Structure formats: C-alpha cells, structure tokens
C-alpha cells in the first residue's frame, strides 16, 4: 500500500471489491458475458490503476487482472502497464486481421484511430520530456 492507503500493483487486488463495472465493450453476445470491474480507488491524477476482467476462461482461470502504472516511474519504478502498451497490442491484432481473411474497412478505420491515439500519447510524452517533467507528478 502507498502512504495514503491506495492499492498499488502487487497489493491484494485479487480480493478487492469492485467500485464500478464498465459496459462500453458490451456490443455482442461474447462481450456481454465479459465483466470489466474497476477495483481500486483513483490515484492522485484521478485515474484508476486496477481492472478485473472476468467471465471467460483464461487458461483455466476466470479472467485477468490488468494493472496500470501507479506513480511516477522515477519514484516507484515500472509497476504496471501503460496506455501505449494496450494500444500497441490492439493495433497489432487489427494489423494481423487486415493481412488475413478478416480485413475490413471497419478494422482499417479502428486501426487508424488507434494509431492516432498512439501519436497523441507519444507527443504528450515528448512534450513532457522536453519540459523535464516526464516521470513525475508535475503538470
């Protein structure tokens, strides 16, 4: 736990009570079965860091715990995923579909917007690096 009793990656998040359930992904019967729960308090920046995804068989386990970076890397080290990591995974999957029999205009448009999101996040990081505040809680 941190000094203000906020859970961080590695804490006992598997037994955490959900704060709220997300439903933006529920658009088809498969996704309707998948539950996404926010399971931690927001951090100092206002964002949550831990999400429990369940409702499917993941190598014999019911779901996956996704934890995001919690705290400045310069202070706490790398302790979770970043938005860039998840976007890179989704972009890779869409690029793979586009090379195969499931290539569609919809996939291409989704990939374009994911790449745009990656671009904006990269620009944000470069700007923070230029100002010397990347890896800190400074705005």
mmCIF file of C-alpha atoms in Angstrom:
data_model
loop_
_atom_site.group_PDB
_atom_site.id
_atom_site.type_symbol
_atom_site.label_atom_id
_atom_site.label_comp_id
_atom_site.label_asym_id
_atom_site.label_seq_id
_atom_site.Cartn_x
_atom_site.Cartn_y
_atom_site.Cartn_z
ATOM 1 C CA UNK A 1 0.000 0.000 0.000
ATOM 2 C CA UNK A 2 1.065 3.580 -0.506
ATOM 3 C CA UNK A 3 1.229 6.090 2.302
ATOM 4 C CA UNK A 4 -2.335 7.209 1.607
ATOM 5 C CA UNK A 5 -3.647 3.603 1.604
ATOM 6 C CA UNK A 6 -4.136 3.488 -2.168
ATOM 7 C CA UNK A 7 -3.654 -0.040 -3.564
ATOM 8 C CA UNK A 8 -0.765 -0.410 -5.988
ATOM 9 C CA UNK A 9 0.191 -3.198 -8.372
ATOM 10 C CA UNK A 10 1.165 -6.216 -6.299
ATOM 11 C CA UNK A 11 -1.196 -5.444 -3.433
ATOM 12 C CA UNK A 12 -4.039 -7.887 -2.758
ATOM 13 C CA UNK A 13 -6.137 -6.691 -5.700
ATOM 14 C CA UNK A 14 -7.482 -10.175 -6.459
ATOM 15 C CA UNK A 15 -9.734 -9.875 -3.388
ATOM 16 C CA UNK A 16 -10.658 -6.212 -3.887
ATOM 17 C CA UNK A 17 -14.300 -5.230 -4.042
ATOM 18 C CA UNK A 18 -15.327 -3.630 -7.352
ATOM 19 C CA UNK A 19 -16.014 0.090 -7.307
ATOM 20 C CA UNK A 20 -17.931 0.054 -10.580
ATOM 21 C CA UNK A 21 -18.479 -2.054 -13.651
ATOM 22 C CA UNK A 22 -17.705 -0.852 -17.173
ATOM 23 C CA UNK A 23 -20.042 -1.689 -20.033
ATOM 24 C CA UNK A 24 -18.694 0.209 -23.067
ATOM 25 C CA UNK A 25 -17.487 -3.093 -24.545
ATOM 26 C CA UNK A 26 -20.894 -4.809 -24.470
ATOM 27 C CA UNK A 27 -21.928 -4.885 -28.126
ATOM 28 C CA UNK A 28 -22.283 -8.609 -28.905
ATOM 29 C CA UNK A 29 -23.086 -11.883 -27.090
ATOM 30 C CA UNK A 30 -19.419 -12.691 -26.357
ATOM 31 C CA UNK A 31 -18.691 -9.264 -24.877
ATOM 32 C CA UNK A 32 -21.999 -9.307 -22.996
ATOM 33 C CA UNK A 33 -20.575 -12.171 -20.909
ATOM 34 C CA UNK A 34 -17.311 -10.403 -20.114
ATOM 35 C CA UNK A 35 -17.306 -8.305 -16.956
ATOM 36 C CA UNK A 36 -14.862 -5.407 -16.508
ATOM 37 C CA UNK A 37 -14.643 -4.014 -12.986
ATOM 38 C CA UNK A 38 -12.671 -1.079 -11.611
ATOM 39 C CA UNK A 39 -11.208 -2.415 -8.374
ATOM 40 C CA UNK A 40 -9.146 0.409 -6.897
ATOM 41 C CA UNK A 41 -9.533 3.992 -5.811
ATOM 42 C CA UNK A 42 -8.432 6.679 -8.264
ATOM 43 C CA UNK A 43 -4.855 7.848 -7.786
ATOM 44 C CA UNK A 44 -3.583 11.388 -7.394
ATOM 45 C CA UNK A 45 -4.083 12.044 -11.130
ATOM 46 C CA UNK A 46 -7.724 10.954 -10.956
ATOM 47 C CA UNK A 47 -7.300 7.666 -12.856
ATOM 48 C CA UNK A 48 -7.815 4.114 -11.640
ATOM 49 C CA UNK A 49 -4.982 1.585 -11.870
ATOM 50 C CA UNK A 50 -6.585 -1.852 -11.470
ATOM 51 C CA UNK A 51 -9.247 -3.595 -13.539
ATOM 52 C CA UNK A 52 -10.556 -7.132 -13.122
ATOM 53 C CA UNK A 53 -11.756 -8.709 -16.375
ATOM 54 C CA UNK A 54 -13.781 -11.897 -15.903
ATOM 55 C CA UNK A 55 -16.458 -14.049 -17.463
ATOM 56 C CA UNK A 56 -14.236 -16.084 -19.758
ATOM 57 C CA UNK A 57 -11.818 -18.986 -19.418
ATOM 58 C CA UNK A 58 -8.225 -17.744 -19.423
ATOM 59 C CA UNK A 59 -6.034 -20.872 -19.280
ATOM 60 C CA UNK A 60 -8.225 -22.370 -16.575
ATOM 61 C CA UNK A 61 -8.624 -19.116 -14.655
ATOM 62 C CA UNK A 62 -11.689 -16.892 -14.688
ATOM 63 C CA UNK A 63 -10.290 -13.742 -16.229
ATOM 64 C CA UNK A 64 -7.363 -11.413 -15.948
ATOM 65 C CA UNK A 65 -6.174 -8.626 -13.675
ATOM 66 C CA UNK A 66 -4.937 -5.572 -15.571
ATOM 67 C CA UNK A 67 -2.850 -3.099 -13.592
ATOM 68 C CA UNK A 68 -1.632 0.241 -14.896
ATOM 69 C CA UNK A 69 1.399 2.254 -13.873
ATOM 70 C CA UNK A 70 0.745 3.772 -10.458
ATOM 71 C CA UNK A 71 3.018 6.656 -9.585
ATOM 72 C CA UNK A 72 5.932 8.356 -11.283
ATOM 73 C CA UNK A 73 8.397 5.848 -12.748
ATOM 74 C CA UNK A 74 11.315 7.933 -11.439
ATOM 75 C CA UNK A 75 9.964 7.422 -7.903
ATOM 76 C CA UNK A 76 8.259 3.994 -7.879
ATOM 77 C CA UNK A 77 9.741 2.232 -10.904
ATOM 78 C CA UNK A 78 7.664 0.425 -13.523
ATOM 79 C CA UNK A 79 4.779 -1.259 -11.666
ATOM 80 C CA UNK A 80 2.082 -1.576 -14.313
ATOM 81 C CA UNK A 81 1.076 -1.280 -17.938
ATOM 82 C CA UNK A 82 0.700 1.976 -19.842
ATOM 83 C CA UNK A 83 -1.982 3.055 -22.289
ATOM 84 C CA UNK A 84 0.648 2.753 -25.010
ATOM 85 C CA UNK A 85 1.143 -0.960 -24.245
ATOM 86 C CA UNK A 86 -2.542 -1.820 -24.570
ATOM 87 C CA UNK A 87 -2.927 0.286 -27.707
ATOM 88 C CA UNK A 88 0.105 -1.464 -29.258
ATOM 89 C CA UNK A 89 -1.498 -4.865 -28.587
ATOM 90 C CA UNK A 90 -4.822 -3.862 -30.126
ATOM 91 C CA UNK A 91 -3.063 -2.243 -33.119
ATOM 92 C CA UNK A 92 -1.054 -5.439 -33.677
ATOM 93 C CA UNK A 93 -4.217 -7.564 -33.646
ATOM 94 C CA UNK A 94 -6.002 -5.273 -36.094
ATOM 95 C CA UNK A 95 -2.969 -5.205 -38.417
ATOM 96 C CA UNK A 96 -2.946 -9.009 -38.319
ATOM 97 C CA UNK A 97 -6.654 -9.174 -39.184
ATOM 98 C CA UNK A 98 -6.045 -6.730 -42.028
ATOM 99 C CA UNK A 99 -3.444 -9.122 -43.505
ATOM 100 C CA UNK A 100 -5.843 -12.076 -43.372
ATOM 101 C CA UNK A 101 -9.348 -13.051 -44.413
ATOM 102 C CA UNK A 102 -10.976 -10.683 -41.879
ATOM 103 C CA UNK A 103 -9.730 -7.465 -43.460
ATOM 104 C CA UNK A 104 -12.488 -4.838 -43.412
ATOM 105 C CA UNK A 105 -12.944 -1.108 -43.745
ATOM 106 C CA UNK A 106 -14.118 -1.081 -40.101
ATOM 107 C CA UNK A 107 -10.864 -2.664 -38.911
ATOM 108 C CA UNK A 108 -8.897 -0.170 -41.012
ATOM 109 C CA UNK A 109 -10.786 2.772 -39.517
ATOM 110 C CA UNK A 110 -10.379 1.437 -35.970
ATOM 111 C CA UNK A 111 -6.649 0.918 -36.600
ATOM 112 C CA UNK A 112 -6.319 4.468 -37.935
ATOM 113 C CA UNK A 113 -7.847 5.893 -34.769
ATOM 114 C CA UNK A 114 -5.743 3.685 -32.502
ATOM 115 C CA UNK A 115 -2.621 4.851 -34.342
ATOM 116 C CA UNK A 116 -3.849 8.431 -33.925
ATOM 117 C CA UNK A 117 -4.265 7.850 -30.176
ATOM 118 C CA UNK A 118 -0.743 6.413 -30.057
ATOM 119 C CA UNK A 119 0.549 9.502 -31.871
ATOM 120 C CA UNK A 120 -1.094 11.908 -29.407
ATOM 121 C CA UNK A 121 0.157 9.974 -26.381
ATOM 122 C CA UNK A 122 3.683 9.911 -27.862
ATOM 123 C CA UNK A 123 3.520 13.660 -28.489
ATOM 124 C CA UNK A 124 2.420 14.194 -24.895
ATOM 125 C CA UNK A 125 5.390 12.165 -23.651
ATOM 126 C CA UNK A 126 7.873 14.011 -25.887
ATOM 127 C CA UNK A 127 6.493 17.363 -24.717
ATOM 128 C CA UNK A 128 6.801 16.286 -21.057
ATOM 129 C CA UNK A 129 10.358 15.100 -21.708
ATOM 130 C CA UNK A 130 11.204 18.440 -23.368
ATOM 131 C CA UNK A 131 9.933 20.254 -20.266
ATOM 132 C CA UNK A 132 11.770 17.884 -17.909
ATOM 133 C CA UNK A 133 8.620 16.656 -16.137
ATOM 134 C CA UNK A 134 8.208 13.162 -17.667
ATOM 135 C CA UNK A 135 8.166 10.508 -14.931
ATOM 136 C CA UNK A 136 6.977 12.976 -12.285
ATOM 137 C CA UNK A 137 3.640 14.170 -10.921
ATOM 138 C CA UNK A 138 4.295 17.651 -12.310
ATOM 139 C CA UNK A 139 1.901 19.002 -14.919
#
